Amino acid sequence: MRYDFERPLKELEDQLERITLYARNNDINMEAEIASLREKLADRLREICAGLTSYQRIQLARHLDRPNMMDYLERIAEDFVELHGDRAFRDDHAITAGLGKIDGLPVALLGHQKGHDTKENLECNFGMAHPEGFRKARRVMELADRFGLPIITFIDAAGAYPGDQAEERGQALVIAENLQAMAAMKVPIIACVTGEGGSGGALAIGVANRVLIFENAYYAVCTPEACASIILKDGSKAPEMVDNMRILARDLLEMGLVDEVMPEPLGGAHRDPDAAAATLKEAVLRHLRELLALSPEELREDRHRRFRRMGVFQETGR
Amino acid sequence: MTWFSRPKRYTKLGRTQPPEAEPPKKKDIPEGVMTKCPSCGQLLYTKNLEENNNSVCYLCDYHFRIDARRRLALLVDAGSFVETDAGLVSADPLRFLDYARKVEATRRKTGLADAVICGVGEIRGRRAVVSVSDFNFMGGSMGSVVGEKVTRALEHALEAKLPAVSVSAGGGGARMHEGMLSLMQMAKTSAAAGRLKEAGIPFISIFTDPTMGGVAASYASLGDVLIAEPGAMIGFAGPRVIEQTIHRRLPEGFQRAEFLLEHGMLDMICHRSELKDTVAELLDLLWYARAALAAARAEAAKLRPRNDDVIHLPKPAAGG
């Protein structure tokens, strides 16, 4: 998959592929040519990245090739055991949850599951969970809380699924219950916004001691499209909306809503998933090792204060 | 064989369709040499089936029911299991028809005291309290003895701070022959599992074919992690009762493990050949690997003064 702004790369990439293949097939050393092409490609990428508009960043966050929950799990977790089901209604494939280790430390890992193609996305509903998905997430978090295991969540969905059945089964209620449950937990919680941080569906697994976000990810009260259609009565005006909404990583850091912006490989996480995963793992472990100094009560208090201080207003004294 | 490759992310509903098997030719085969797979109809060499394939059909993956002793041998490290409460036997409290005689006959036939064996053992070196029920003993049903033994096992886990693992095969549910006393075993075992949960000690429950009624509706469903073997029948009311109630045929695969997984009632379905490793891994993640966390906590505490400014807690007042 490729966006308009990625098109100029195509020619260079094709050329690089051809030369590499040619060199291999004919057993010729063309390292110099390949290196120079790579350099050119990187230059072009740097140029493109420097000129990215805000909406193009949103598009990067939604890139079909962008590493998803499973891609990250495979790269950062050891001994992952997936746990299924909400023990009430259904196993929602929009949420992947389980137990595993990161650098030898046992943790719970859970998050929105997106796919890389239509088939996968139909199976996991583009990561947009129904109530049973959020209940599964809560169940696994409660399990972790009971056994003192830190929780690491991966946020990457346009939102909670806005469907009729989701409403019938109490989407709003379930999200609210998750927020309350997470606030009370006595283990370190680290949330990573890896792609799209969509509204209540994101926050439902995002009440954390630390919230980390990738450079090209976003975290918003609703998608720019939804915002444009509500405020401007025209969803196609989303690109103009993005800057007003201040939903990009750097905006969120400035407002103190996230704790760290993680740099992405040149051109976006999808261009080098291994490097992106390594960045993520390093950041998660660094924060985790800091948080482990806190007692269970302190962890809960820390999380409470983190959200208690949010909100901007003037007090007029009247 | 590809069972050791990465497991499928989602288990598909419904049982594997058996391959078209040729009708076996009538021949004089000595009793017990061959076993017919009830799922695909194939004749299998009993010895090969049991010794090399954990009693799983090597054609269609049908999991045969196995007795408690074989289950223990598959699950627990050789030589590590020490049985507890082996002396508990049924007392026929209701003087129910020929119950006493039936229990006696079953005990002689199976060599078991009742439908569950409990004890402490190691699973890949990780100690746990283990209880394993046996379908051959009156359908694995739960009367006073099973209820008491399971409860004592869970209590022992609580006192000794050891994780608990149960393998249930209670097709009979609560044992009719002990009437209301059997029903109350559901409350008793569930309360014991509740105490374990409160104390934060892991309980892993494994459903095997079949786990129904009072066993499914009590301790077996209360594990922190619920695992089922492929194709296991799990439910409350039996399919015959349901069909008589709703006057409809039930769909294929109803109340099978795959159906339950899709409906959110199970954490996972685990092939018998992978069960021991999975349970060991879970014991590690939920309990034994926490030593690594404790070490990391101690390390973090040393660095704490330096990190205090990045933590959202209020800083201590100067001089205080």
CSV table of C-alpha atoms in Angstrom, one decimal, chain A residues 32-299:
chain,number,residue,atom,x,y,z
A,32,ALA,CA,28.6,0.8,-4.6
A,33,GLU,CA,25.6,1.3,-6.9
A,34,ILE,CA,23.3,-0.2,-4.3
A,35,ALA,CA,24.7,1.9,-1.5
A,36,SER,CA,24.3,5.1,-3.6
A,37,LEU,CA,20.7,4.2,-4.5
A,38,ARG,CA,20.0,3.5,-0.8
A,39,GLU,CA,21.5,6.9,0.1
A,40,LYS,CA,19.3,8.6,-2.6
A,41,LEU,CA,16.2,6.8,-1.3
A,42,ALA,CA,17.0,7.9,2.3
A,43,ASP,CA,17.5,11.5,1.1
A,44,ARG,CA,14.2,11.4,-0.7
A,45,LEU,CA,12.5,10.0,2.4
A,46,ARG,CA,14.0,12.6,4.6
A,47,GLU,CA,12.8,15.3,2.2
A,48,ILE,CA,9.3,13.8,2.2
A,49,CYS,CA,9.2,13.5,6.0
A,50,ALA,CA,10.3,17.0,6.5
A,51,GLY,CA,7.4,18.2,4.4
A,52,LEU,CA,4.7,16.0,5.8
A,53,THR,CA,1.5,17.8,6.5
A,54,SER,CA,-0.4,17.0,9.6
A,55,TYR,CA,-3.0,15.0,7.8
A,56,GLN,CA,-0.3,13.0,6.1
A,57,ARG,CA,0.9,12.0,9.5
A,58,ILE,CA,-2.6,10.8,10.3
A,59,GLN,CA,-2.4,8.7,7.1
A,60,LEU,CA,0.9,7.3,8.3
A,61,ALA,CA,-0.7,6.3,11.6
A,62,ARG,CA,-3.3,4.4,9.5
A,63,HIS,CA,-0.9,2.9,7.1
A,64,LEU,CA,-2.0,-0.7,6.2
A,65,ASP,CA,1.6,-1.9,6.6
A,66,ARG,CA,2.1,-0.2,9.9
A,67,PRO,CA,3.2,-2.7,12.5
A,68,ASN,CA,0.2,-4.0,14.5
A,69,MET,CA,-0.2,-5.5,18.0
A,70,MET,CA,0.9,-8.9,16.9
A,71,ASP,CA,3.9,-7.5,15.0
A,72,TYR,CA,5.1,-5.8,18.1
A,73,LEU,CA,4.4,-8.8,20.3
A,74,GLU,CA,6.5,-11.0,18.1
A,75,ARG,CA,9.3,-8.6,18.4
A,76,ILE,CA,9.3,-7.5,22.1
A,77,ALA,CA,7.6,-10.3,24.0
A,78,GLU,CA,8.9,-13.7,25.0
A,79,ASP,CA,6.7,-16.7,26.0
A,80,PHE,CA,3.5,-15.0,25.0
A,81,VAL,CA,0.4,-16.9,26.0
A,82,GLU,CA,-2.8,-15.5,24.4
A,83,LEU,CA,-5.9,-15.4,26.5
A,84,HIS,CA,-9.3,-15.3,24.9
A,85,GLY,CA,-12.8,-14.3,25.7
A,86,ASP,CA,-14.7,-12.0,28.0
A,87,ARG,CA,-16.2,-15.0,29.9
A,88,ALA,CA,-19.7,-13.6,29.1
A,89,PHE,CA,-20.5,-13.3,25.5
A,90,ARG,CA,-17.9,-13.7,22.8
A,91,ASP,CA,-14.2,-13.6,22.0
A,92,ASP,CA,-13.6,-10.3,20.3
A,93,HIS,CA,-10.8,-10.5,17.8
A,94,ALA,CA,-10.4,-6.7,17.9
A,95,ILE,CA,-8.5,-7.1,21.1
A,96,THR,CA,-5.4,-9.3,21.5
A,97,ALA,CA,-4.6,-10.0,25.2
A,98,GLY,CA,-2.4,-12.3,27.1
A,99,LEU,CA,0.6,-12.9,29.4
A,100,GLY,CA,4.2,-12.8,28.4
A,101,LYS,CA,7.6,-11.6,29.3
A,102,ILE,CA,9.5,-8.6,28.3
A,103,ASP,CA,13.2,-8.8,29.1
A,104,GLY,CA,12.4,-11.6,31.4
A,105,LEU,CA,9.8,-9.7,33.4
A,106,PRO,CA,6.3,-11.3,33.4
A,107,VAL,CA,3.7,-8.8,32.3
A,108,ALA,CA,0.2,-8.7,30.8
A,109,LEU,CA,0.1,-7.4,27.2
A,110,LEU,CA,-3.0,-6.3,25.5
A,111,GLY,CA,-4.2,-3.9,22.8
A,112,HIS,CA,-6.2,-3.3,19.7
A,113,GLN,CA,-5.5,-5.7,16.9
A,114,LYS,CA,-5.5,-4.4,13.4
A,115,GLY,CA,-4.8,-6.4,10.2
A,116,HIS,CA,-2.6,-5.8,7.2
A,117,ASP,CA,-5.2,-6.6,4.6
A,118,THR,CA,-9.0,-6.7,4.1
A,119,LYS,CA,-9.3,-10.3,5.2
A,120,GLU,CA,-7.4,-9.8,8.4
A,121,ASN,CA,-9.3,-6.5,9.1
A,122,LEU,CA,-12.6,-8.1,8.7
A,123,GLU,CA,-11.6,-10.8,11.2
A,124,CYS,CA,-10.4,-8.2,13.7
A,125,ASN,CA,-12.9,-5.4,12.8
A,126,PHE,CA,-10.0,-3.0,12.2
A,127,GLY,CA,-9.3,-3.1,15.9
A,128,MET,CA,-12.6,-1.6,16.8
A,129,ALA,CA,-13.8,-3.5,19.8
A,130,HIS,CA,-17.3,-4.3,20.8
A,131,PRO,CA,-18.1,-4.4,24.6
A,132,GLU,CA,-16.9,-7.9,24.8
A,133,GLY,CA,-13.5,-6.8,23.6
A,134,PHE,CA,-13.2,-4.2,26.3
A,135,ARG,CA,-14.4,-6.7,28.9
A,136,LYS,CA,-11.7,-9.2,27.7
A,137,ALA,CA,-9.1,-6.4,28.1
A,138,ARG,CA,-10.4,-5.7,31.6
A,139,ARG,CA,-10.5,-9.3,32.6
A,140,VAL,CA,-6.9,-9.8,31.6
A,141,MET,CA,-5.9,-6.6,33.4
A,142,GLU,CA,-7.7,-7.7,36.5
A,143,LEU,CA,-5.8,-11.0,36.3
A,144,ALA,CA,-2.5,-9.1,36.1
A,145,ASP,CA,-3.5,-6.8,38.9
A,146,ARG,CA,-4.3,-9.8,41.1
A,147,PHE,CA,-0.9,-11.3,40.6
A,148,GLY,CA,1.1,-8.1,40.7
A,149,LEU,CA,2.1,-8.2,37.0
A,150,PRO,CA,2.7,-4.9,35.2
A,151,ILE,CA,0.3,-4.1,32.3
A,152,ILE,CA,1.4,-2.9,28.9
A,153,THR,CA,-1.3,-1.8,26.5
A,154,PHE,CA,-1.1,-1.0,22.8
A,155,ILE,CA,-3.5,1.5,21.5
A,156,ASP,CA,-4.2,1.4,17.7
A,157,ALA,CA,-7.8,1.8,16.6
A,158,ALA,CA,-10.0,4.5,15.1
A,159,GLY,CA,-12.3,4.0,18.1
A,160,ALA,CA,-14.7,1.7,19.8
A,161,TYR,CA,-17.0,0.1,17.3
A,162,PRO,CA,-20.0,2.4,16.6
A,163,GLY,CA,-22.5,-0.3,15.7
A,164,ASP,CA,-26.0,-1.2,16.8
A,165,GLN,CA,-25.1,-4.4,18.6
A,166,ALA,CA,-22.3,-2.6,20.4
A,167,GLU,CA,-24.8,-0.2,21.8
A,168,GLU,CA,-27.2,-3.0,22.7
A,169,ARG,CA,-24.5,-4.6,24.8
A,170,GLY,CA,-23.6,-1.4,26.5
A,171,GLN,CA,-20.5,0.1,24.8
A,172,ALA,CA,-20.6,3.2,26.9
A,173,LEU,CA,-21.0,1.4,30.2
A,174,VAL,CA,-18.2,-1.0,29.5
A,175,ILE,CA,-15.8,1.8,28.6
A,176,ALA,CA,-16.7,3.6,31.8
A,177,GLU,CA,-16.1,0.5,33.8
A,178,ASN,CA,-12.7,0.0,32.2
A,179,LEU,CA,-11.7,3.6,33.1
A,180,GLN,CA,-12.7,3.1,36.7
A,181,ALA,CA,-11.1,-0.4,37.0
A,182,MET,CA,-7.8,0.8,35.5
A,183,ALA,CA,-7.7,3.8,37.8
A,184,ALA,CA,-7.8,1.6,40.8
A,185,MET,CA,-5.2,-1.0,39.8
A,186,LYS,CA,-2.1,-1.4,41.9
A,187,VAL,CA,0.4,-2.5,39.3
A,188,PRO,CA,2.4,-0.3,36.8
A,189,ILE,CA,0.4,0.4,33.7
A,190,ILE,CA,2.1,1.7,30.5
A,191,ALA,CA,0.0,2.6,27.5
A,192,CYS,CA,1.7,2.9,24.1
A,193,VAL,CA,-0.2,4.7,21.3
A,194,THR,CA,1.3,2.9,18.3
A,195,GLY,CA,-1.0,4.1,15.6
A,196,GLU,CA,-4.5,5.5,16.0
A,197,GLY,CA,-5.6,6.6,19.4
A,198,GLY,CA,-9.3,6.8,18.8
A,199,SER,CA,-11.3,8.3,21.5
A,200,GLY,CA,-13.1,6.3,24.2
A,201,GLY,CA,-12.0,3.1,22.6
A,202,ALA,CA,-8.4,4.1,23.2
A,203,LEU,CA,-8.8,5.5,26.7
A,204,ALA,CA,-10.6,2.3,27.7
A,205,ILE,CA,-7.2,0.7,27.7
A,206,GLY,CA,-5.3,3.9,28.3
A,207,VAL,CA,-5.6,4.9,31.9
A,208,ALA,CA,-1.9,4.4,32.6
A,209,ASN,CA,0.9,5.7,34.7
A,210,ARG,CA,2.8,6.4,31.6
A,211,VAL,CA,1.5,7.1,28.1
A,212,LEU,CA,4.0,6.8,25.3
A,213,ILE,CA,3.2,7.7,21.7
A,214,PHE,CA,5.0,7.1,18.4
A,215,GLU,CA,6.1,10.2,16.4
A,216,ASN,CA,3.5,9.6,13.7
A,217,ALA,CA,0.7,8.3,15.9
A,218,TYR,CA,-2.3,10.4,17.0
A,219,TYR,CA,-4.6,10.4,20.0
A,220,ALA,CA,-7.9,12.3,19.6
A,221,VAL,CA,-11.3,12.8,21.1
A,222,CYS,CA,-12.7,11.6,17.7
A,223,THR,CA,-11.3,11.0,14.2
A,224,PRO,CA,-10.6,14.2,12.2
A,225,GLU,CA,-13.2,13.0,9.8
A,226,ALA,CA,-15.9,12.7,12.5
A,227,CYS,CA,-14.8,16.1,13.9
A,228,ALA,CA,-15.1,17.7,10.5
A,229,SER,CA,-18.5,16.2,9.8
A,230,ILE,CA,-19.8,17.3,13.2
A,231,ILE,CA,-18.4,20.8,13.3
A,232,LEU,CA,-18.1,21.7,9.6
A,233,LYS,CA,-20.9,19.3,8.4
A,234,ASP,CA,-18.4,18.0,5.9
A,235,GLY,CA,-16.2,15.0,6.6
A,236,SER,CA,-14.0,15.6,3.6
A,237,LYS,CA,-12.6,18.7,5.4
A,238,ALA,CA,-10.8,16.5,7.8
A,239,PRO,CA,-7.3,17.5,6.6
A,240,GLU,CA,-8.0,21.1,7.7
A,241,MET,CA,-9.3,19.9,11.0
A,242,VAL,CA,-6.2,18.1,12.2
A,243,ASP,CA,-4.2,21.2,13.2
A,244,ASN,CA,-7.1,22.7,15.1
A,245,MET,CA,-7.6,19.5,17.0
A,246,ARG,CA,-4.0,19.3,18.1
A,247,ILE,CA,-3.9,15.5,18.1
A,248,LEU,CA,-0.4,14.8,16.9
A,249,ALA,CA,2.2,13.4,19.1
A,250,ARG,CA,4.1,16.7,19.6
A,251,ASP,CA,0.9,18.6,20.5
A,252,LEU,CA,0.0,16.0,23.1
A,253,LEU,CA,3.4,16.1,24.6
A,254,GLU,CA,3.2,19.9,24.8
A,255,MET,CA,-0.1,19.7,26.6
A,256,GLY,CA,1.2,17.1,29.0
A,257,LEU,CA,-1.2,14.5,27.9
A,258,VAL,CA,1.5,12.0,26.9
A,259,ASP,CA,4.8,11.4,28.7
A,260,GLU,CA,7.1,10.6,25.8
A,261,VAL,CA,7.2,10.7,22.0
A,262,MET,CA,9.0,7.8,20.5
A,263,PRO,CA,10.9,8.5,17.3
A,264,GLU,CA,10.0,6.3,14.3
A,265,PRO,CA,12.3,4.9,11.6
A,266,LEU,CA,12.7,7.2,8.6
A,267,GLY,CA,9.5,7.3,6.6
A,268,GLY,CA,7.4,5.8,9.4
A,269,ALA,CA,7.2,2.6,11.5
A,270,HIS,CA,6.2,0.5,8.6
A,271,ARG,CA,9.5,1.1,6.8
A,272,ASP,CA,11.4,-0.7,9.5
A,273,PRO,CA,9.2,-2.6,12.0
A,274,ASP,CA,12.1,-4.1,13.8
A,275,ALA,CA,13.6,-0.8,14.5
A,276,ALA,CA,10.2,0.6,15.7
A,277,ALA,CA,9.8,-2.4,18.0
A,278,ALA,CA,13.2,-1.9,19.4
A,279,THR,CA,12.4,1.7,20.2
A,280,LEU,CA,9.2,0.7,21.8
A,281,LYS,CA,10.8,-2.0,23.9
A,282,GLU,CA,13.5,0.2,25.1
A,283,ALA,CA,11.0,3.0,26.1
A,284,VAL,CA,8.6,0.6,27.8
A,285,LEU,CA,11.4,-1.1,29.8
A,286,ARG,CA,12.9,2.2,30.9
A,287,HIS,CA,9.5,3.5,32.2
A,288,LEU,CA,8.7,0.1,33.7
A,289,ARG,CA,11.9,-0.1,35.6
A,290,GLU,CA,11.2,3.4,37.0
A,291,LEU,CA,7.7,2.6,38.0
A,292,LEU,CA,8.7,-0.6,39.7
A,293,ALA,CA,10.2,1.6,42.5
A,294,LEU,CA,6.7,2.5,43.5
A,295,SER,CA,4.6,0.6,46.0
A,296,PRO,CA,1.2,-0.7,44.9
A,297,GLU,CA,-0.5,2.2,46.7
A,298,GLU,CA,1.8,4.7,45.2
A,299,LEU,CA,1.2,3.4,41.7
